[in-house]
Short mmCIF file of C-alpha atoms in Angstrom, two decimals:
data_model
loop_
_atom_site.label_atom_id
_atom_site.label_comp_id
_atom_site.label_asym_id
_atom_site.label_seq_id
_atom_site.Cartn_x
_atom_site.Cartn_y
_atom_site.Cartn_z
CA MET A 516 8.99 -0.05 67.85
CA VAL A 517 7.75 -0.46 64.43
CA VAL A 518 7.18 -4.06 63.34
CA VAL A 519 7.45 -4.53 59.60
CA GLU A 520 5.59 -7.68 58.48
CA GLN A 521 7.23 -9.39 55.31
CA VAL A 522 4.68 -10.31 52.90
CA ALA A 523 5.80 -12.86 50.18
CA ALA A 524 5.03 -12.03 46.65
CA ARG A 525 2.69 -13.99 45.03
CA PRO A 526 3.76 -15.15 41.53
CA VAL A 527 1.47 -13.67 38.75
CA ARG A 528 -0.54 -16.20 37.14
CA LEU A 529 -2.46 -16.34 33.81
CA ARG A 530 -5.89 -16.14 35.38
CA ASP A 531 -4.97 -12.88 36.95
CA PHE A 532 -4.48 -11.27 33.31
CA VAL A 533 -7.98 -13.04 32.55
CA ARG A 534 -9.59 -11.59 35.80
CA LEU A 535 -7.99 -8.10 35.31
CA LYS A 536 -9.60 -7.93 31.70
CA LEU A 537 -12.86 -8.95 32.86
CA ARG A 538 -12.92 -6.83 35.50
CA LEU A 539 -12.02 -3.62 33.48
CA ILE A 540 -14.63 -4.73 30.78
CA GLY A 541 -17.20 -4.58 33.66
CA ASN A 542 -15.89 -1.54 35.38
CA GLY A 543 -15.83 0.11 31.74
CA MET A 544 -19.68 -0.47 31.11
CA ARG A 545 -21.02 0.82 34.57
CA GLY A 546 -23.30 3.86 34.13
CA ARG A 547 -22.54 3.71 30.35
CA PRO A 548 -25.58 2.38 28.40
CA GLY A 549 -24.03 2.95 25.07
CA ARG A 550 -20.90 0.70 25.68
CA ILE A 551 -23.32 -1.78 26.86
CA VAL A 552 -25.16 -1.76 23.57
CA PHE A 553 -22.10 -1.88 21.57
CA PHE A 554 -21.08 -5.03 23.58
CA VAL A 555 -24.28 -6.71 23.23
CA LEU A 556 -24.14 -6.04 19.46
CA GLY A 557 -20.40 -7.47 19.33
CA ILE A 558 -21.68 -10.59 21.09
CA CYS A 559 -24.43 -10.85 18.39
CA VAL A 560 -22.17 -10.17 15.46
CA GLY A 561 -19.68 -12.83 16.93
CA GLY A 562 -22.32 -15.28 17.72
CA GLY A 563 -23.76 -15.12 13.92
CA LEU A 564 -20.14 -15.23 12.53
CA ALA A 565 -19.40 -18.31 14.91
CA VAL A 566 -22.52 -20.14 13.84
CA GLY A 567 -21.59 -19.20 10.21
CA GLY A 568 -18.07 -20.54 10.41
CA PHE A 569 -19.19 -23.76 12.36
CA PHE A 570 -21.53 -24.41 9.55
CA ALA A 571 -19.06 -24.08 7.04
CA PHE A 572 -16.39 -26.31 8.30
CA LEU A 573 -19.35 -28.81 9.16
CA LEU A 574 -20.41 -28.68 5.44
CA SER A 575 -16.65 -29.37 4.39
CA GLY A 576 -17.14 -32.77 6.41
CA ALA A 577 -20.32 -33.61 4.10
CA VAL A 578 -19.31 -33.05 0.95
CA HIS A 579 -16.83 -34.77 -1.61
CA HIS A 580 -13.48 -35.25 -0.10
CA ASP A 581 -11.80 -32.77 -2.62
CA ALA A 582 -14.51 -30.20 -2.11
CA GLY A 583 -14.10 -30.57 1.73
CA VAL A 584 -10.50 -29.87 1.48
CA VAL A 585 -10.96 -26.57 -0.46
CA LEU A 586 -14.03 -25.33 1.51
CA ALA A 587 -11.99 -26.01 5.11
CA THR A 588 -8.54 -24.65 3.59
CA TYR A 589 -10.17 -21.41 2.21
CA VAL A 590 -12.43 -20.74 5.07
CA GLY A 591 -9.50 -21.39 7.41
CA SER A 592 -7.06 -19.49 5.66
CA ALA A 593 -9.65 -16.21 5.45
CA LEU A 594 -10.18 -16.49 9.23
CA VAL A 595 -6.38 -16.46 9.90
CA LEU A 596 -5.99 -13.75 7.32
CA GLY A 597 -8.78 -11.61 8.90
CA TRP A 598 -7.17 -11.86 12.23
CA LEU A 599 -3.76 -10.49 10.64
CA LEU A 600 -4.91 -7.89 8.80
CA LEU A 601 -8.12 -6.33 10.38
CA PRO A 602 -6.15 -5.46 13.73
CA VAL A 603 -3.98 -3.29 11.68
CA LEU A 604 -6.56 -1.65 9.65
CA PHE A 605 -8.56 -0.83 13.18
CA PHE A 606 -5.52 0.24 15.13
CA GLY A 607 -4.99 -2.58 17.35
CA VAL A 608 -6.70 -5.68 18.65
CA ASP A 609 -7.80 -4.88 22.32
CA GLU A 610 -7.90 -1.63 24.18
CA THR A 611 -8.69 -3.42 27.67
CA LEU A 612 -4.94 -4.48 28.39
CA ASP A 613 -2.72 -2.21 26.81
CA PRO A 614 0.81 -3.50 27.07
CA ALA A 615 1.79 0.14 27.96
CA ARG A 616 0.23 -0.30 31.35
CA PHE A 617 2.52 -2.94 32.49
CA ALA A 618 5.72 -0.75 31.70
CA LEU A 619 6.41 -0.26 35.31
CA PHE A 620 5.60 -3.70 36.61
CA PRO A 621 8.50 -6.30 37.51
CA LEU A 622 7.05 -8.72 34.97
CA SER A 623 9.15 -10.90 32.54
CA ARG A 624 8.63 -11.02 28.74
CA ARG A 625 7.36 -14.72 29.00
CA THR A 626 4.86 -13.84 31.79
CA LEU A 627 3.68 -10.97 30.03
CA ALA A 628 3.31 -12.50 26.79
CA THR A 629 1.49 -15.52 28.09
CA GLY A 630 -0.79 -13.53 30.15
CA MET A 631 -1.79 -11.06 27.60
CA LEU A 632 -2.23 -14.36 25.35
CA ALA A 633 -4.70 -15.67 27.96
CA ALA A 634 -6.51 -12.41 28.27
CA ALA A 635 -6.99 -12.33 24.45
CA CYS A 636 -8.34 -15.84 24.38
CA ALA A 637 -11.01 -14.68 26.95
CA GLY A 638 -12.67 -11.94 24.49
CA VAL A 639 -15.75 -12.11 22.29
CA PRO A 640 -13.61 -12.53 19.00
CA ALA A 641 -11.63 -15.34 20.19
CA VAL A 642 -14.53 -17.27 21.72
CA ALA A 643 -16.43 -16.79 18.71
CA THR A 644 -13.55 -18.11 16.48
CA MET A 645 -13.23 -20.90 18.75
CA LEU A 646 -16.76 -21.83 18.41
CA ALA A 647 -16.48 -21.70 14.76
CA LEU A 648 -13.53 -23.81 14.61
CA LEU A 649 -15.42 -26.44 16.71
CA GLY A 650 -17.11 -27.36 13.32
CA LEU A 651 -13.72 -28.75 12.14
CA ALA A 652 -13.48 -31.18 15.03
CA VAL A 653 -17.05 -32.21 14.01
CA ALA A 654 -16.28 -32.54 10.29
CA GLY A 655 -13.13 -34.67 11.32
CA ALA A 656 -15.25 -37.05 13.34
CA ALA A 657 -17.64 -37.30 10.34
CA ARG A 658 -14.63 -38.05 7.99
CA ALA A 659 -12.38 -40.33 9.98
CA GLY A 660 -14.30 -41.11 13.47
CA VAL A 661 -12.41 -40.53 16.87
CA ALA A 662 -8.93 -40.04 15.19
CA GLY A 663 -10.24 -37.44 12.90
CA ALA A 664 -12.33 -35.66 15.83
CA VAL A 665 -8.98 -35.52 17.92
CA VAL A 666 -6.93 -34.26 15.25
CA GLY A 667 -9.62 -31.62 14.28
CA LEU A 668 -9.65 -30.48 17.70
CA VAL A 669 -6.21 -30.06 18.09
CA GLY A 670 -6.01 -28.32 14.76
CA ALA A 671 -8.90 -25.95 16.06
CA LEU A 672 -6.98 -25.15 18.97
CA LEU A 673 -3.63 -24.38 17.24
CA GLY A 674 -5.88 -22.38 14.48
CA LEU A 675 -6.91 -20.32 17.55
CA LEU A 676 -3.53 -19.65 19.09
CA LEU A 677 -2.31 -18.85 15.57
CA CYS A 678 -4.98 -16.39 15.02
CA VAL A 679 -4.31 -14.56 18.22
CA VAL A 680 -0.69 -14.56 18.38
CA ALA A 681 -0.27 -13.63 14.88
CA SER A 682 -2.46 -10.43 15.28
CA ARG A 683 -0.65 -9.64 18.83
CA ALA A 684 2.79 -9.94 17.20
CA VAL A 685 1.81 -7.94 14.25
CA THR A 686 0.31 -5.00 16.17
CA SER A 687 3.20 -5.09 18.89
CA ALA A 688 5.74 -5.05 16.19
CA LEU A 689 4.00 -2.15 14.62
CA ALA A 690 3.14 -0.40 17.56
CA ALA A 691 5.25 2.76 16.92
CA MET A 692 3.82 3.02 13.39
CA LEU A 693 0.34 2.54 14.48
CA ARG A 694 0.75 5.92 16.42
CA SER A 695 1.80 8.02 13.50
CA ARG A 696 -0.49 10.15 11.86
CA ARG A 697 0.56 9.26 8.55
CA VAL A 698 0.10 5.71 8.99
CA ARG A 699 -3.40 6.23 10.47
CA ASP A 700 -3.96 7.98 7.20
CA LEU A 701 -2.67 5.18 5.14
CA THR A 702 -5.15 2.71 7.05
CA ALA A 703 -7.98 4.80 6.57
CA VAL A 704 -7.39 4.66 2.78
CA LEU A 705 -6.89 0.89 3.06
CA LEU A 706 -10.07 0.35 4.96
CA ALA A 707 -11.98 2.30 2.49
CA LEU A 708 -10.68 0.43 -0.60
CA VAL A 709 -11.10 -3.07 1.23
CA SER A 710 -14.94 -1.92 1.83
CA ALA A 711 -15.55 -0.56 -1.54
CA SER A 712 -13.88 -3.39 -3.28
CA ILE A 713 -16.48 -5.93 -1.83
CA GLY A 714 -19.13 -5.40 -4.42
CA PRO A 715 -16.64 -5.74 -7.44
CA LEU A 716 -14.82 -8.50 -5.85
CA ASN A 717 -18.34 -10.24 -5.58
CA LEU A 718 -18.84 -9.98 -9.26
CA VAL A 719 -15.53 -11.18 -10.14
CA LEU A 720 -15.63 -14.31 -8.00
CA ASN A 721 -19.29 -15.27 -8.89
CA THR A 722 -18.08 -15.03 -12.64
CA THR A 723 -14.82 -17.35 -11.72
CA VAL A 724 -16.98 -19.75 -9.60
CA THR A 725 -19.51 -20.02 -12.40
CA HIS A 726 -16.87 -21.13 -15.04
CA ALA A 727 -14.27 -22.55 -13.06
CA SER A 728 -13.97 -26.08 -12.15
CA LEU A 729 -12.63 -27.66 -8.88
CA GLY A 730 -9.13 -28.39 -10.45
CA PRO A 731 -7.47 -24.95 -9.88
CA ALA A 732 -9.14 -24.36 -6.55
CA LEU A 733 -7.87 -27.60 -5.42
CA ARG A 734 -4.31 -27.12 -6.42
CA VAL A 735 -4.49 -23.65 -4.46
CA ALA A 736 -5.73 -25.53 -1.54
CA ARG A 737 -3.06 -27.90 -1.80
CA ILE A 738 -0.36 -25.20 -1.76
CA LEU A 739 -2.07 -23.48 1.06
CA GLY A 740 -2.06 -26.69 3.02
CA TRP A 741 1.59 -26.67 3.59
CA THR A 742 1.57 -23.13 5.02
CA PRO A 743 0.61 -22.04 8.61
CA PHE A 744 -2.38 -20.34 7.31
CA ALA A 745 -4.27 -23.91 6.57
CA ALA A 746 -1.91 -26.82 7.68
CA GLY A 747 -4.17 -27.34 10.69
CA PHE A 748 -7.48 -27.28 8.81
CA VAL A 749 -6.37 -29.93 6.31
CA ALA A 750 -5.04 -32.44 9.01
CA PRO A 751 -8.43 -34.00 9.61
CA TYR A 752 -8.43 -34.85 6.11
CA ASP A 753 -5.20 -36.54 5.84
CA ILE A 754 -6.34 -38.89 8.52
CA ALA A 755 -9.53 -39.62 6.42
CA ALA A 756 -7.21 -40.33 3.72
CA GLY A 757 -5.13 -42.65 5.59
CA ARG A 758 -1.96 -40.38 5.89
CA PRO A 759 -1.65 -39.74 9.64
CA LEU A 760 2.01 -38.94 9.18
CA LEU A 761 1.23 -36.16 6.98
CA ALA A 762 -1.52 -34.86 9.69
CA VAL A 763 1.15 -34.86 12.35
CA VAL A 764 3.48 -33.00 10.36
CA ARG A 765 1.04 -30.29 9.62
CA LEU A 766 0.02 -29.88 13.05
CA ALA A 767 3.68 -29.72 14.08
CA MET A 768 4.22 -26.86 11.47
CA VAL A 769 1.58 -24.78 12.94
CA ALA A 770 2.83 -25.47 16.57
CA ALA A 771 6.23 -24.32 15.41
CA THR A 772 4.78 -21.18 13.95
CA VAL A 773 2.79 -20.27 17.19
CA VAL A 774 5.99 -20.94 19.12
CA LEU A 775 8.04 -18.54 16.92
CA LEU A 776 5.29 -15.95 16.86
CA LEU A 777 4.94 -15.96 20.48
CA TRP A 778 8.70 -15.42 20.85
CA TRP A 779 8.61 -12.65 18.27
CA TRP A 780 5.93 -11.01 20.36
CA SER A 781 7.63 -11.12 23.61
CA ARG A 782 10.48 -9.17 21.85
CA THR A 783 8.32 -6.78 20.34
CA LEU A 784 6.28 -5.93 23.56
CA GLU A 785 8.88 -3.38 24.60
CA SER A 786 8.18 -1.06 21.64
CA ALA A 787 4.35 -1.49 22.46
CA MET A 788 4.91 -0.57 26.20
CA LEU A 789 7.38 2.41 25.32
CA GLY A 790 4.92 3.85 22.84
CA GLY A 791 5.90 7.02 20.92
CA SER A 792 6.10 7.60 17.32
CA SER A 793 7.99 9.62 14.80
CA GLU A 794 6.67 11.41 12.04
CA GLY A 795 9.91 11.39 10.13
CA PRO A 796 13.18 13.39 10.66
CA GLY A 797 13.15 17.03 10.93
CA GLY A 798 13.12 19.10 7.80
CA GLY A 799 16.23 20.62 6.61
CA ALA A 800 16.44 24.02 4.95
CA VAL A 801 14.26 24.45 2.08
CA ARG A 802 15.57 26.34 -1.11
CA GLY A 803 13.46 29.37 -1.38
CA GLY A 804 13.32 30.44 2.07
CA ALA A 805 10.61 30.46 4.93
CA VAL A 806 7.93 30.92 2.33
CA ALA A 807 8.90 28.14 0.09
CA ALA A 808 8.92 25.70 3.05
CA LEU A 809 5.19 26.15 3.70
CA LEU A 810 4.19 25.13 0.30
CA PRO A 811 3.87 21.57 -1.01
CA LEU A 812 6.43 20.67 -3.76
CA VAL A 813 4.05 20.75 -6.44
CA VAL A 814 3.48 24.32 -6.32
CA ARG A 815 6.58 25.72 -5.40
CA ALA A 816 7.34 26.45 -9.00
CA ILE A 817 4.11 28.88 -8.87
CA ARG A 818 4.84 32.61 -8.02
CA PRO A 819 3.78 33.16 -4.37
CA GLY A 820 0.52 35.28 -3.97
CA VAL A 821 -3.20 34.73 -2.79
CA PHE A 822 -3.82 31.80 -5.35
CA THR A 823 -0.73 29.88 -4.32
CA ALA A 824 -1.26 30.04 -0.89
CA ILE A 825 -4.97 28.88 -0.98
CA VAL A 826 -3.92 25.94 -3.39
CA ALA A 827 -1.20 24.96 -0.61
CA ARG A 828 -3.50 25.26 2.18
CA GLU A 829 -6.08 23.10 0.39
CA LEU A 830 -3.42 20.33 -0.76
CA ARG A 831 -2.66 20.03 2.96
CA TYR A 832 -5.92 20.04 4.46
CA TRP A 833 -7.69 17.64 2.22
CA TRP A 834 -5.43 15.27 3.59
CA ARG A 835 -4.97 16.20 7.33
CA ASP A 836 -8.48 17.26 8.04
CA PRO A 837 -10.68 13.79 8.90
CA ARG A 838 -13.68 15.51 7.52
CA ARG A 839 -11.99 16.63 4.41
CA ARG A 840 -10.08 13.15 4.06
CA SER A 841 -13.26 11.10 4.29
CA GLY A 842 -15.01 13.01 1.14
CA LEU A 843 -11.34 12.67 -0.49
CA ILE A 844 -11.18 8.78 0.05
CA SER A 845 -14.79 8.56 -1.20
CA ILE A 846 -13.63 10.05 -4.62
CA LEU A 847 -10.55 8.25 -4.88
CA VAL A 848 -12.16 4.88 -4.05
CA GLY A 849 -15.35 5.55 -6.14
CA GLY A 850 -13.20 6.76 -9.05
CA ALA A 851 -11.16 3.66 -8.94
CA VAL A 852 -13.81 0.90 -8.00
CA LEU A 853 -16.65 1.77 -10.44
CA PRO A 854 -14.72 1.43 -13.65
CA ILE A 855 -13.25 -1.57 -12.29
CA ALA A 856 -16.58 -3.06 -11.44
CA LEU A 857 -18.50 -1.82 -14.67
CA THR A 858 -15.69 -3.27 -16.89
CA LEU A 859 -14.89 -6.54 -15.32
CA ALA A 860 -18.45 -7.61 -14.40
CA GLY A 861 -19.60 -10.48 -16.62
CA ASP A 862 -23.20 -11.33 -17.20
CA ARG A 863 -24.39 -14.99 -16.54
CA HIS A 864 -22.87 -16.03 -19.90
CA GLY A 865 -19.25 -14.57 -19.28
CA HIS A 866 -19.55 -11.48 -21.42
CA ARG A 867 -18.36 -8.04 -20.58
CA SER A 868 -20.97 -5.52 -19.57
CA GLY A 869 -20.28 -3.63 -22.58
CA VAL A 870 -20.23 -0.29 -20.84
CA PRO A 871 -17.57 1.70 -22.82
CA LEU A 872 -14.54 3.06 -20.78
CA PRO A 873 -15.01 6.65 -21.50
CA LEU A 874 -18.50 6.56 -19.67
CA THR A 875 -17.34 4.51 -16.82
CA ILE A 876 -14.66 7.10 -16.21
CA ALA A 877 -17.11 9.79 -16.66
CA PHE A 878 -19.49 8.40 -13.92
CA SER A 879 -16.45 8.39 -11.43
CA CYS A 880 -15.53 11.94 -12.23
CA ALA A 881 -18.97 13.19 -11.71
CA MET A 882 -18.59 12.28 -7.86
CA GLY A 883 -16.30 15.30 -7.40
CA ALA A 884 -19.41 17.40 -7.35
CA ALA A 885 -20.88 15.67 -4.64
CA ILE A 886 -18.10 16.55 -2.17
CA LEU A 887 -17.43 20.03 -3.30
CA ALA A 888 -21.28 20.93 -3.21
CA ASN A 889 -20.15 21.94 0.58
CA GLN A 890 -16.51 22.88 0.33
CA PHE A 891 -16.83 26.23 2.15
CA GLY A 892 -18.32 24.08 5.32
CA PHE A 893 -15.20 22.54 6.17
CA ASP A 894 -13.73 25.88 6.68
CA GLY A 895 -16.42 27.31 9.24
CA THR A 896 -15.17 30.53 11.27
CA ALA A 897 -11.87 30.29 9.41
CA TYR A 898 -13.52 31.61 6.33
CA SER A 899 -13.50 34.84 8.09
CA VAL A 900 -9.89 35.21 7.30
CA HIS A 901 -10.68 35.21 3.49
CA LEU A 902 -13.20 38.12 4.01
CA MET A 903 -10.96 40.26 6.30
CA THR A 904 -8.15 39.79 3.78
CA GLY A 905 -10.31 40.74 0.79
CA VAL A 906 -9.54 37.71 -1.06
CA PRO A 907 -11.53 37.65 -4.51
CA GLY A 908 -14.29 35.20 -5.03
CA ARG A 909 -12.98 33.84 -8.31
CA THR A 910 -9.51 33.48 -7.01
CA ASP A 911 -10.62 31.71 -4.02
CA LEU A 912 -12.65 29.05 -5.93
CA ARG A 913 -10.23 28.43 -8.63
CA ALA A 914 -7.57 27.93 -6.03
CA ARG A 915 -10.04 25.25 -4.43
CA ALA A 916 -10.50 23.81 -7.81
CA THR A 917 -6.78 23.81 -8.56
CA ALA A 918 -5.82 21.73 -5.76
CA LEU A 919 -8.49 19.14 -6.23
CA ILE A 920 -7.33 18.64 -9.64
CA LEU A 921 -3.75 17.97 -8.57
CA ILE A 922 -4.87 15.31 -6.18
CA VAL A 923 -7.64 13.44 -8.06
CA ALA A 924 -6.76 13.88 -11.75
CA PRO A 925 -3.29 11.64 -11.73
CA VAL A 926 -5.62 8.93 -9.76
CA LEU A 927 -8.32 9.01 -12.27
CA LEU A 928 -5.73 8.91 -15.15
CA LEU A 929 -3.89 5.95 -13.79
CA VAL A 930 -7.25 4.18 -13.04
CA ALA A 931 -8.33 4.67 -16.76
CA VAL A 932 -5.03 3.53 -18.29
CA VAL A 933 -4.93 0.27 -15.93
CA VAL A 934 -8.46 -0.54 -16.67
CA GLY A 935 -8.27 0.16 -20.48
CA VAL A 936 -5.28 -2.14 -20.74
CA VAL A 937 -6.89 -5.11 -18.44
CA ALA A 938 -10.12 -5.00 -20.41
CA GLY A 939 -8.27 -4.78 -23.85
CA ALA A 940 -9.62 -1.23 -24.42
CA GLY A 941 -6.56 0.48 -25.10
CA GLY A 942 -7.94 2.20 -28.12
CA ALA A 943 -10.56 3.87 -25.99
CA LEU A 944 -8.16 5.57 -23.61
CA VAL A 945 -8.01 8.74 -25.78
CA PRO A 946 -11.56 9.64 -25.73
CA ALA A 947 -11.53 8.50 -22.13
CA LEU A 948 -9.08 11.27 -21.37
CA GLY A 949 -11.51 13.81 -22.89
CA THR A 950 -14.54 12.62 -21.25
CA MET A 951 -12.79 12.57 -17.79
CA SER A 952 -11.78 16.18 -18.39
CA ALA A 953 -15.07 17.37 -19.53
CA THR A 954 -16.76 15.52 -16.76
CA PHE A 955 -14.64 16.69 -13.90
CA GLY A 956 -14.56 20.11 -15.13
CA ALA A 957 -18.39 20.28 -15.29
CA SER A 958 -18.56 18.70 -11.79
CA LEU A 959 -15.89 21.53 -10.47
CA ALA A 960 -18.03 24.24 -12.10
CA VAL A 961 -21.39 22.91 -10.66
CA ALA A 962 -19.98 22.53 -7.27
CA SER A 963 -18.47 26.40 -7.48
CA VAL A 964 -21.97 27.56 -7.52
CA LEU A 965 -23.80 24.91 -5.16
CA SER A 966 -21.21 25.65 -2.55
CA VAL A 967 -21.66 29.12 -2.41
CA LEU A 968 -25.65 29.02 -2.65
CA THR A 969 -26.16 26.03 -0.12
CA ALA A 970 -23.39 25.90 2.47
CA TYR A 971 -23.98 24.41 5.68
CA PRO A 972 -21.49 23.82 8.71
CA VAL A 973 -19.68 20.34 8.89
CA PRO A 974 -19.07 19.35 12.76
CA GLU A 975 -15.68 18.57 13.87
CA SER A 976 -14.98 14.59 13.87
CA ARG A 977 -11.78 12.47 14.30
CA ASN A 978 -13.20 9.53 12.32
CA ALA A 979 -11.94 9.81 8.88
CA LEU A 980 -14.77 7.51 7.59
CA ALA A 981 -17.71 8.74 9.48
CA VAL A 982 -19.14 12.35 9.08
CA ASN A 983 -22.53 12.97 10.48
CA SER A 984 -23.71 16.48 10.04
CA GLY A 985 -27.53 16.05 10.40
CA SER A 986 -30.19 16.76 7.56
CA GLY A 987 -28.80 13.94 5.88
CA SER A 988 -31.68 13.20 3.46
CA ALA A 989 -31.54 16.99 2.20
CA LYS A 990 -27.76 16.99 1.97
CA GLY A 991 -27.76 13.58 0.02
CA LEU A 992 -30.24 15.04 -2.25
CA LEU A 993 -27.87 18.13 -2.92
CA ALA A 994 -25.10 15.49 -3.63
CA PHE A 995 -27.19 13.95 -6.00
CA VAL A 996 -28.32 17.15 -7.95
CA GLY A 997 -24.76 17.95 -8.05
CA ILE A 998 -23.85 14.61 -9.82
CA LEU A 999 -26.82 14.90 -11.92
CA SER A 1000 -25.97 18.33 -13.07
CA SER A 1001 -22.44 17.45 -13.66
CA LEU A 1002 -23.32 14.57 -16.08
CA VAL A 1003 -25.80 17.06 -17.76
CA GLY A 1004 -23.01 19.66 -18.28
CA ALA A 1005 -20.55 17.30 -19.97
CA ALA A 1006 -23.66 15.68 -21.79
CA PRO A 1007 -22.31 16.59 -25.42
CA VAL A 1008 -18.74 15.37 -25.00
CA LEU A 1009 -20.38 11.94 -23.52
CA VAL A 1010 -22.60 11.72 -26.57
CA ALA A 1011 -19.67 12.40 -28.87
CA SER A 1012 -17.70 9.64 -27.38
CA VAL A 1013 -20.47 7.18 -28.07
CA LEU A 1014 -21.80 8.38 -31.45
CA LEU A 1015 -18.69 9.27 -33.36
CA PRO A 1016 -16.98 6.74 -35.62
CA GLY A 1017 -14.00 5.10 -34.59
CA GLY A 1018 -11.68 6.81 -36.85
CA VAL A 1019 -12.35 10.17 -35.36
CA THR A 1020 -12.96 9.29 -31.46
CA TRP A 1021 -9.39 10.92 -31.13
CA LEU A 1022 -11.34 14.42 -31.16
CA VAL A 1023 -12.96 13.81 -28.25
CA ALA A 1024 -9.74 14.08 -26.12
CA PRO A 1025 -8.89 17.92 -27.07
CA VAL A 1026 -12.89 18.94 -27.26
CA GLY A 1027 -13.29 17.35 -23.93
CA VAL A 1028 -10.18 18.91 -22.54
CA ALA A 1029 -11.29 22.33 -23.74
CA TRP A 1030 -14.94 21.70 -22.45
CA GLY A 1031 -13.58 20.91 -19.00
CA VAL A 1032 -11.46 24.00 -18.58
CA GLY A 1033 -14.12 26.23 -19.96
CA ALA A 1034 -16.72 24.96 -17.55
CA VAL A 1035 -14.28 25.43 -14.84
CA LEU A 1036 -13.49 28.96 -15.69
CA LEU A 1037 -17.11 29.71 -16.51
CA GLY A 1038 -18.24 28.27 -13.21
CA THR A 1039 -15.72 29.75 -10.95
CA TYR A 1040 -16.62 33.22 -12.69
CA ILE A 1041 -20.31 32.76 -11.85
CA GLY A 1042 -19.59 31.14 -8.25
CA GLY A 1043 -17.21 33.92 -7.69
CA ASP A 1044 -19.36 36.91 -8.28
CA LEU A 1045 -22.06 35.12 -5.85
CA LEU A 1046 -19.40 34.70 -3.39
CA ALA A 1047 -18.30 38.38 -3.68
CA ARG A 1048 -21.85 39.49 -2.87
CA ARG A 1049 -22.74 36.74 -0.14
CA GLY A 1050 -19.53 36.58 1.54
CA PRO A 1051 -21.13 37.59 4.93
CA GLU A 1052 -24.11 35.43 4.79
CA LEU A 1053 -21.60 32.51 3.73
CA LEU A 1054 -19.70 33.08 6.92
CA VAL A 1055 -22.89 33.01 8.86
CA ALA A 1056 -24.07 29.86 7.07
CA VAL A 1057 -21.02 27.69 7.83
CA THR A 1058 -20.46 29.00 11.28
CA PRO A 1059 -21.36 26.13 13.73
CA GLY A 1060 -24.05 26.82 16.54
CA ARG A 1061 -25.06 30.24 14.76
#
């Protein structure tokens, strides 16, 4: 006789999620020194940010009332915005407790959402955020005594919940999209743009802060104070100003926002648990047959052949291969950020830097030689197909150059137009077209020769923004040589754009276009002959582990 003992199921509590997360973190670091090092570094970085945020809020309680409102509002809004955007850029907020792991457990939405929230509050980012927000309570105490401290502490707690719940709700709602390759590519571009824009934004902000008064910043702070981004951080200052009812209203606004986000998060957890992503609907029949279906739309008008096939392959691989994509993002971001930085940066008297638009665009175009100096290194052993099929060297190089022109040239042209209009340099757009064509053509010509003579293998990597191939100093020197040679090759056109009188600067455009086309033809002619003679040696050079 078998006796079955009935065991009552214990309800799942919030501390169970916290203990599970801590246990998974501890087990994940066993026998893995690398993870331990990164965890310690994360604690150090979080501690530094916590100290900085604490003193920023503390300073807001020591300065003038209006200045304190501005400082607390801007710091708090930046904190909430960072929690909202950074998870999307970095594909999620926490890999420890993935909602998909609980798909088969009989847990209610409420239990799962509140448990995940408790576990999220036990992480390093949340603890660092809370330590930073404690400065708000101290600032409130300095402003309005015990009442200000209590309101500041409540605002800090609500601010922490708002940060965590908002980040989780957004990532859960976008769970399917974040598993898509196309969205990951887009976030890689956004991350590069954000990273590369720090310098120009710093220049612009320094100029703005130097010459602007507190009035505009205070008006913006008052508007933000009636939004969930900053309402909780302004409440202690309402107590100090003798407006307790406004403080209660602001805190109630933040609490209602947290409740709504928590409800939204509980409704979107199912998509995060089910997973899956869609890359778009299946393609229908393409006019032109199977061959046309393999070609991007921009090259379908060209007659099919070896040249067209290589152009189509390069157009696809520049975006799909993470190693190529990292270099492509560098060109696009550098081509967009450098002209903006040189044009909008002001000196200490508020004047423009005075760098002509044609020269700023030329500097951006010269960066193309840095990535193309090793264009065959991305192919690896796949380049053997070109040797076996007898692809002419000139055709190969010209097809690669054409693909990059189709990708980069429209972006550079758009940047030139936007910067010219914003800076009031519309008259310089025509010569800028000439310098852009000459410099980019010279960079393609230089790279066509360097890529054959100095090829090396590029290792596989799934990180779109970090490619480490070793011997960094030598390869960095190669990129520098390519950029410098490109500027030297286009020097006559650059000098003409500066020295020609204003009435005839339009001549730079046709001369620059002809110069760039001629440089590409000459560079691919020389590089093509070298490639025809050194094809086997090139294959050996780009083969990993040879």
